[in-house]
GROMACS .gro file of C-alpha atoms in nm:
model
  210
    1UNK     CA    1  -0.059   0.988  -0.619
    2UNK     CA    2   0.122   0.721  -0.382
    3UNK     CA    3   0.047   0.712  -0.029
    4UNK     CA    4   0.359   0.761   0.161
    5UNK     CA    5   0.407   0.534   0.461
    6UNK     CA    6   0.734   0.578   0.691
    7UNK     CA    7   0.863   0.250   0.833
    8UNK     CA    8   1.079   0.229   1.172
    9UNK     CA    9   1.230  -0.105   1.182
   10UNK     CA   10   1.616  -0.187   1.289
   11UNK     CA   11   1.652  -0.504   1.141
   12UNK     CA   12   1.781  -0.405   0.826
   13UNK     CA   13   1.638  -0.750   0.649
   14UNK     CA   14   1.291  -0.725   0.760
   15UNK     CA   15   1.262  -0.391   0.658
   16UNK     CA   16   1.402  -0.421   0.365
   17UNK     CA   17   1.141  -0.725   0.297
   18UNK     CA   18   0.835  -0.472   0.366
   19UNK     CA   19   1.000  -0.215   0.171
   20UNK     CA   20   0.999  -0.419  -0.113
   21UNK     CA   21   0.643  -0.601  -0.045
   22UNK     CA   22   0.481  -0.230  -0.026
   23UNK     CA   23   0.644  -0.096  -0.321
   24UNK     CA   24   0.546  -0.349  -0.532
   25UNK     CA   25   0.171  -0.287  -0.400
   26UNK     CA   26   0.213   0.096  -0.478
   27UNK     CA   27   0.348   0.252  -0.216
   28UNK     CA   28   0.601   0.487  -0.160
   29UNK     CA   29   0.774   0.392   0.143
   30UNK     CA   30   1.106   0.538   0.349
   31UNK     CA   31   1.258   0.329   0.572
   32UNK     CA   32   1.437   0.456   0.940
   33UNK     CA   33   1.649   0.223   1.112
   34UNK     CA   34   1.572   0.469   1.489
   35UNK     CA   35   1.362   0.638   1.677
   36UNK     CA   36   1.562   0.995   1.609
   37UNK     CA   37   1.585   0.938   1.262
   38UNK     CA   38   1.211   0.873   1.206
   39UNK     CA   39   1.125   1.146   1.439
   40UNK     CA   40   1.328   1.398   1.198
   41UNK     CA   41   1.196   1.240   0.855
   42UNK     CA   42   0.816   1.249   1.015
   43UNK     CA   43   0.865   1.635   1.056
   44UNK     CA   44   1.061   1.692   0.722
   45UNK     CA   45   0.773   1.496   0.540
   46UNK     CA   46   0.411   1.399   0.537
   47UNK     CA   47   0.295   1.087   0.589
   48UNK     CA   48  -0.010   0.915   0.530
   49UNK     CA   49   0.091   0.602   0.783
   50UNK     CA   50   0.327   0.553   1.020
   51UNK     CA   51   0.462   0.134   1.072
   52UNK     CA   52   0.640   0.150   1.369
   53UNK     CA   53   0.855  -0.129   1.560
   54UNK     CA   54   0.906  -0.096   1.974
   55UNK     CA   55   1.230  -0.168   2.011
   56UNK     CA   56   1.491   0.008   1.835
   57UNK     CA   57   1.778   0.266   1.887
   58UNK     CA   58   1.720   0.609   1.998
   59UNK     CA   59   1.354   0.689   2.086
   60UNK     CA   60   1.123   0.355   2.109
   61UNK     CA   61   0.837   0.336   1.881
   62UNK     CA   62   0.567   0.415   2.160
   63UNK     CA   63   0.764   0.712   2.297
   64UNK     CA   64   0.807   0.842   1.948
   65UNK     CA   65   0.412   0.799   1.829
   66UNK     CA   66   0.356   0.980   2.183
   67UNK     CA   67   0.528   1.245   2.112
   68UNK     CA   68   0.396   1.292   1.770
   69UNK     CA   69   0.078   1.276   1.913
   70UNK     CA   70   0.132   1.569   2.133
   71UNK     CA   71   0.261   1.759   1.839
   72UNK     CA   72  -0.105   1.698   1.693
   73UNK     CA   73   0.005   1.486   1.403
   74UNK     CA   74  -0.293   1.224   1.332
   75UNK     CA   75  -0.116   0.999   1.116
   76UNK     CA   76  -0.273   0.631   1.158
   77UNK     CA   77  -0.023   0.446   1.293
   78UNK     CA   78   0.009   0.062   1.310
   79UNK     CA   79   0.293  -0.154   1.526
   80UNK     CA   80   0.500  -0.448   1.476
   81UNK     CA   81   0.648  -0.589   1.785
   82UNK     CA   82   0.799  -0.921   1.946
   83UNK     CA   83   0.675  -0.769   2.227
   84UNK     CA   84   0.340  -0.973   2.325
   85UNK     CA   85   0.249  -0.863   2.684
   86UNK     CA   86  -0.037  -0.698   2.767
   87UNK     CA   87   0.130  -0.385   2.913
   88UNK     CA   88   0.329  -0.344   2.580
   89UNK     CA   89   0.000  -0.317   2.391
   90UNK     CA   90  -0.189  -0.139   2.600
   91UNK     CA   91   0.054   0.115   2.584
   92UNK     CA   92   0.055   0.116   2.215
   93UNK     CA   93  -0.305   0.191   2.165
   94UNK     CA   94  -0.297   0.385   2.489
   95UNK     CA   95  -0.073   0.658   2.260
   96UNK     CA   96  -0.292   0.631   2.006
   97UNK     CA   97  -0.212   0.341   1.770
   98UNK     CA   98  -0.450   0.166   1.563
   99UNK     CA   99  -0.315  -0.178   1.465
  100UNK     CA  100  -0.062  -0.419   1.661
  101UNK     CA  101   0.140  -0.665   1.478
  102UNK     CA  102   0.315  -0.945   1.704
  103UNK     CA  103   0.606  -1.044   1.559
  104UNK     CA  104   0.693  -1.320   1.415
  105UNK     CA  105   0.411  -1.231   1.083
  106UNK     CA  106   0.360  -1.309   0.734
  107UNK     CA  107   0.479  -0.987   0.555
  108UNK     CA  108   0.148  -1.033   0.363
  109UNK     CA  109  -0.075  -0.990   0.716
  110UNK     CA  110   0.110  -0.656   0.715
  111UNK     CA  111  -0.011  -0.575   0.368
  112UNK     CA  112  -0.346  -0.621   0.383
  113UNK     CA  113  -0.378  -0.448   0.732
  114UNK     CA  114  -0.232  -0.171   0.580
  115UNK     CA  115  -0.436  -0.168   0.259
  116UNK     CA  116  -0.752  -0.167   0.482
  117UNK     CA  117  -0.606   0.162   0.662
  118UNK     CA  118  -0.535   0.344   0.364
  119UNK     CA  119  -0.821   0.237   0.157
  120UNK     CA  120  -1.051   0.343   0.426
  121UNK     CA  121  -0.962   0.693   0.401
  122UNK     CA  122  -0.916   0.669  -0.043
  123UNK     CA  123  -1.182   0.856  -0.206
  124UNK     CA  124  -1.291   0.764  -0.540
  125UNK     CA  125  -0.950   0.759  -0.804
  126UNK     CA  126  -1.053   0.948  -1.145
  127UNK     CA  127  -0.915   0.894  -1.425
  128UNK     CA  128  -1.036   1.083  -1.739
  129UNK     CA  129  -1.414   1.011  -1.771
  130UNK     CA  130  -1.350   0.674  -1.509
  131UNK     CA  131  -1.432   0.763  -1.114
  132UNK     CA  132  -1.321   0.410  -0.906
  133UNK     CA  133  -1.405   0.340  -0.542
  134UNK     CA  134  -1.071   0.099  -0.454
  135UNK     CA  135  -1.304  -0.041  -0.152
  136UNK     CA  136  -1.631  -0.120  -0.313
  137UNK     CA  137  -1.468  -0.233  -0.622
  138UNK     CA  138  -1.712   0.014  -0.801
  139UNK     CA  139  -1.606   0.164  -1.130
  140UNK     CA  140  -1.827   0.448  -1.353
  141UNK     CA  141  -1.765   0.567  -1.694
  142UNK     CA  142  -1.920   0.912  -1.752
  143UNK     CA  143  -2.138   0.833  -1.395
  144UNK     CA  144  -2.264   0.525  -1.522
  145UNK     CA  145  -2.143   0.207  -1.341
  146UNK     CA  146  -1.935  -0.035  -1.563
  147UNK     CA  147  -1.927  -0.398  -1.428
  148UNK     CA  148  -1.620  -0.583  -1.438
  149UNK     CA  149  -1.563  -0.970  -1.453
  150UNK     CA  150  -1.349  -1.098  -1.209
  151UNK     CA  151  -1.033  -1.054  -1.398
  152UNK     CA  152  -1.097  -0.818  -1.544
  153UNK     CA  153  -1.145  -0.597  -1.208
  154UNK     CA  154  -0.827  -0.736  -1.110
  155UNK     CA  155  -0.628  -0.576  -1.376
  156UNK     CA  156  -0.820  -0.263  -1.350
  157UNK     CA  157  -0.730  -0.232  -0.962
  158UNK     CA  158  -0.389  -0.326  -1.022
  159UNK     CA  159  -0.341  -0.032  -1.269
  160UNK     CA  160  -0.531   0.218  -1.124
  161UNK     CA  161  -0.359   0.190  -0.854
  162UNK     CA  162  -0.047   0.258  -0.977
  163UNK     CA  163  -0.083   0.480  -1.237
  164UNK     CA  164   0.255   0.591  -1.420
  165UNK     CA  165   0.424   0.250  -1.266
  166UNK     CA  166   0.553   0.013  -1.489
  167UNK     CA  167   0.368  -0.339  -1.426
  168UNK     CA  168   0.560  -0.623  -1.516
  169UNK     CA  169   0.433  -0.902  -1.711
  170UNK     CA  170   0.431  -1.132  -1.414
  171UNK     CA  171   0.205  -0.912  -1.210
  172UNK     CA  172  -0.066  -0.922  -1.481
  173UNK     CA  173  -0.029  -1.298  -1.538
  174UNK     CA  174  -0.120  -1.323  -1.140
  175UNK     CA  175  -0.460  -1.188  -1.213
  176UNK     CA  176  -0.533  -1.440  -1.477
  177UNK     CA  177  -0.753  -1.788  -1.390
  178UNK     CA  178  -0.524  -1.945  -1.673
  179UNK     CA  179  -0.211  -1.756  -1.690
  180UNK     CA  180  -0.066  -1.729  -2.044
  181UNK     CA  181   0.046  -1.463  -2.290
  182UNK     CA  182  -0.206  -1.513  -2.522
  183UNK     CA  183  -0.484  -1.477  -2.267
  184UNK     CA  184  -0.325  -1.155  -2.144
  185UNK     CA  185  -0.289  -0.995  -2.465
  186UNK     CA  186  -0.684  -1.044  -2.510
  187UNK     CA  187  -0.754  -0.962  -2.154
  188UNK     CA  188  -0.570  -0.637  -2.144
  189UNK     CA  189  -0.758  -0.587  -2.537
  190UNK     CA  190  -1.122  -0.590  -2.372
  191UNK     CA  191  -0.955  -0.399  -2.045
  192UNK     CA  192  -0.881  -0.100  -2.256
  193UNK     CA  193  -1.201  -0.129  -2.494
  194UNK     CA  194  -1.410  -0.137  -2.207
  195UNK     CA  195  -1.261   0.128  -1.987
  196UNK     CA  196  -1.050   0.327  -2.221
  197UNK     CA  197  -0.750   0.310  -2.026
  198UNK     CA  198  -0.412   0.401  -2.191
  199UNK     CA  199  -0.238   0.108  -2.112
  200UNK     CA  200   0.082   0.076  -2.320
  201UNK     CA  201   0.348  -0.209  -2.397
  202UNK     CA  202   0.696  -0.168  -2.283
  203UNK     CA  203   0.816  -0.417  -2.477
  204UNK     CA  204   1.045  -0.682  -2.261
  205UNK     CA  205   0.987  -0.435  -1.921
  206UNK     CA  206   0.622  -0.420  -1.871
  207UNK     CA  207   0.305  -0.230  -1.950
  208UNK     CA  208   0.228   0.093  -1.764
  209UNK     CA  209  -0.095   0.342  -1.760
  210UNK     CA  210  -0.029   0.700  -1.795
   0.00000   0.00000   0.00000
């Protein structure tokens, strides 16, 4: 299942950037443009991270993680701010944050921060007769441990991850040392022979687990 994350960021380009940079990582994320309209989607929905900018209409982000907090919701939270001062941050872990972000920041920093949140709280994804740790890279077949060459892990991660996604060609090609079609054909070939995934060929879209 996707982890949901629910993003609170005004500038409409920005946060349509990280939309589209999480999605494509596996995520399912919502996007609120203020503080009310976060606060309303946080209580219709659960969450399994909050990204939260300062400034923006309505409620401000540290008001509005405050006030979640004294409704007991626990949802790790992580802030993106041009605000650099020392008071703003304080604040922000002071109402229980546990990232900061200064803006300006490579959408990618945001990415991986956010992959080490969530895949600190994963536990192992099963799949049939496969049981994967995401943060150990380890993968077992029937409880014995299957190791993975380099690519090949890659590929593995990348579907596993988003099982019932369709993963374009270009995706796949990124996990490659020499990027062709060829080599992909035979890499996803030993993928499937050695893990017995289901991976199937949508031809001209992409290939997808199920």
């Amino acid at each position: 299942m996707k982890k949901r994350i629910l993003l609170l960021e005004d500038d409409l380009l920005l946060g349509q950037t990280l939309v589209e940079l999480l999605e494509s990582d596996g995520y399912s994320v919502t996007l609120a443009r203020g503080g009310d309209e976060a606060a309303d989607t946080s209580y219709e929905s659960r969450f399994d991270l909050y990204i939260f900018d300062i400034n923006v209409p309505d409620i401000n982000g540290i008001e509005l993680l405050k006030s979640l907090r004294e409704a007991d919701d626990r949802t790790p939270a992580i802030f993106i701010s041009a605000l650099v001062d020392l008071g703003s941050i304080s604040k922000a872990f002071a109402v229980g944050a546990e990232d900061y972000i200064k803006k300006p920041f490579f959408p990618e920093e945001l990415l991986i921060r956010v992959n080490a949140k969530l895949e600190d709280k994963n536990s192992t994804i099963k799949y049939n007769d496969l049981e994967y740790n995401p943060k150990t890279k380890t993968l077992k077949k029937d409880g014995k441990t299957i190791a993975l060459g380099e690519v090949q892990e890659r590929l593995f991660s990348l579907f596993i991850r988003n099982t019932g996604q369709v993963i374009t060609q270009d995706m796949l090609l990124d996990c490659l040392e020499k990027p062709s079609s060829s080599a992909l054909r035979v890499a996803l070939t030993k993928l499937k022979q050695t893990t017995g995934l289901n991976i199937k060929n949508l031809r001209s879209i992409g290939y997808v687990v199920e």
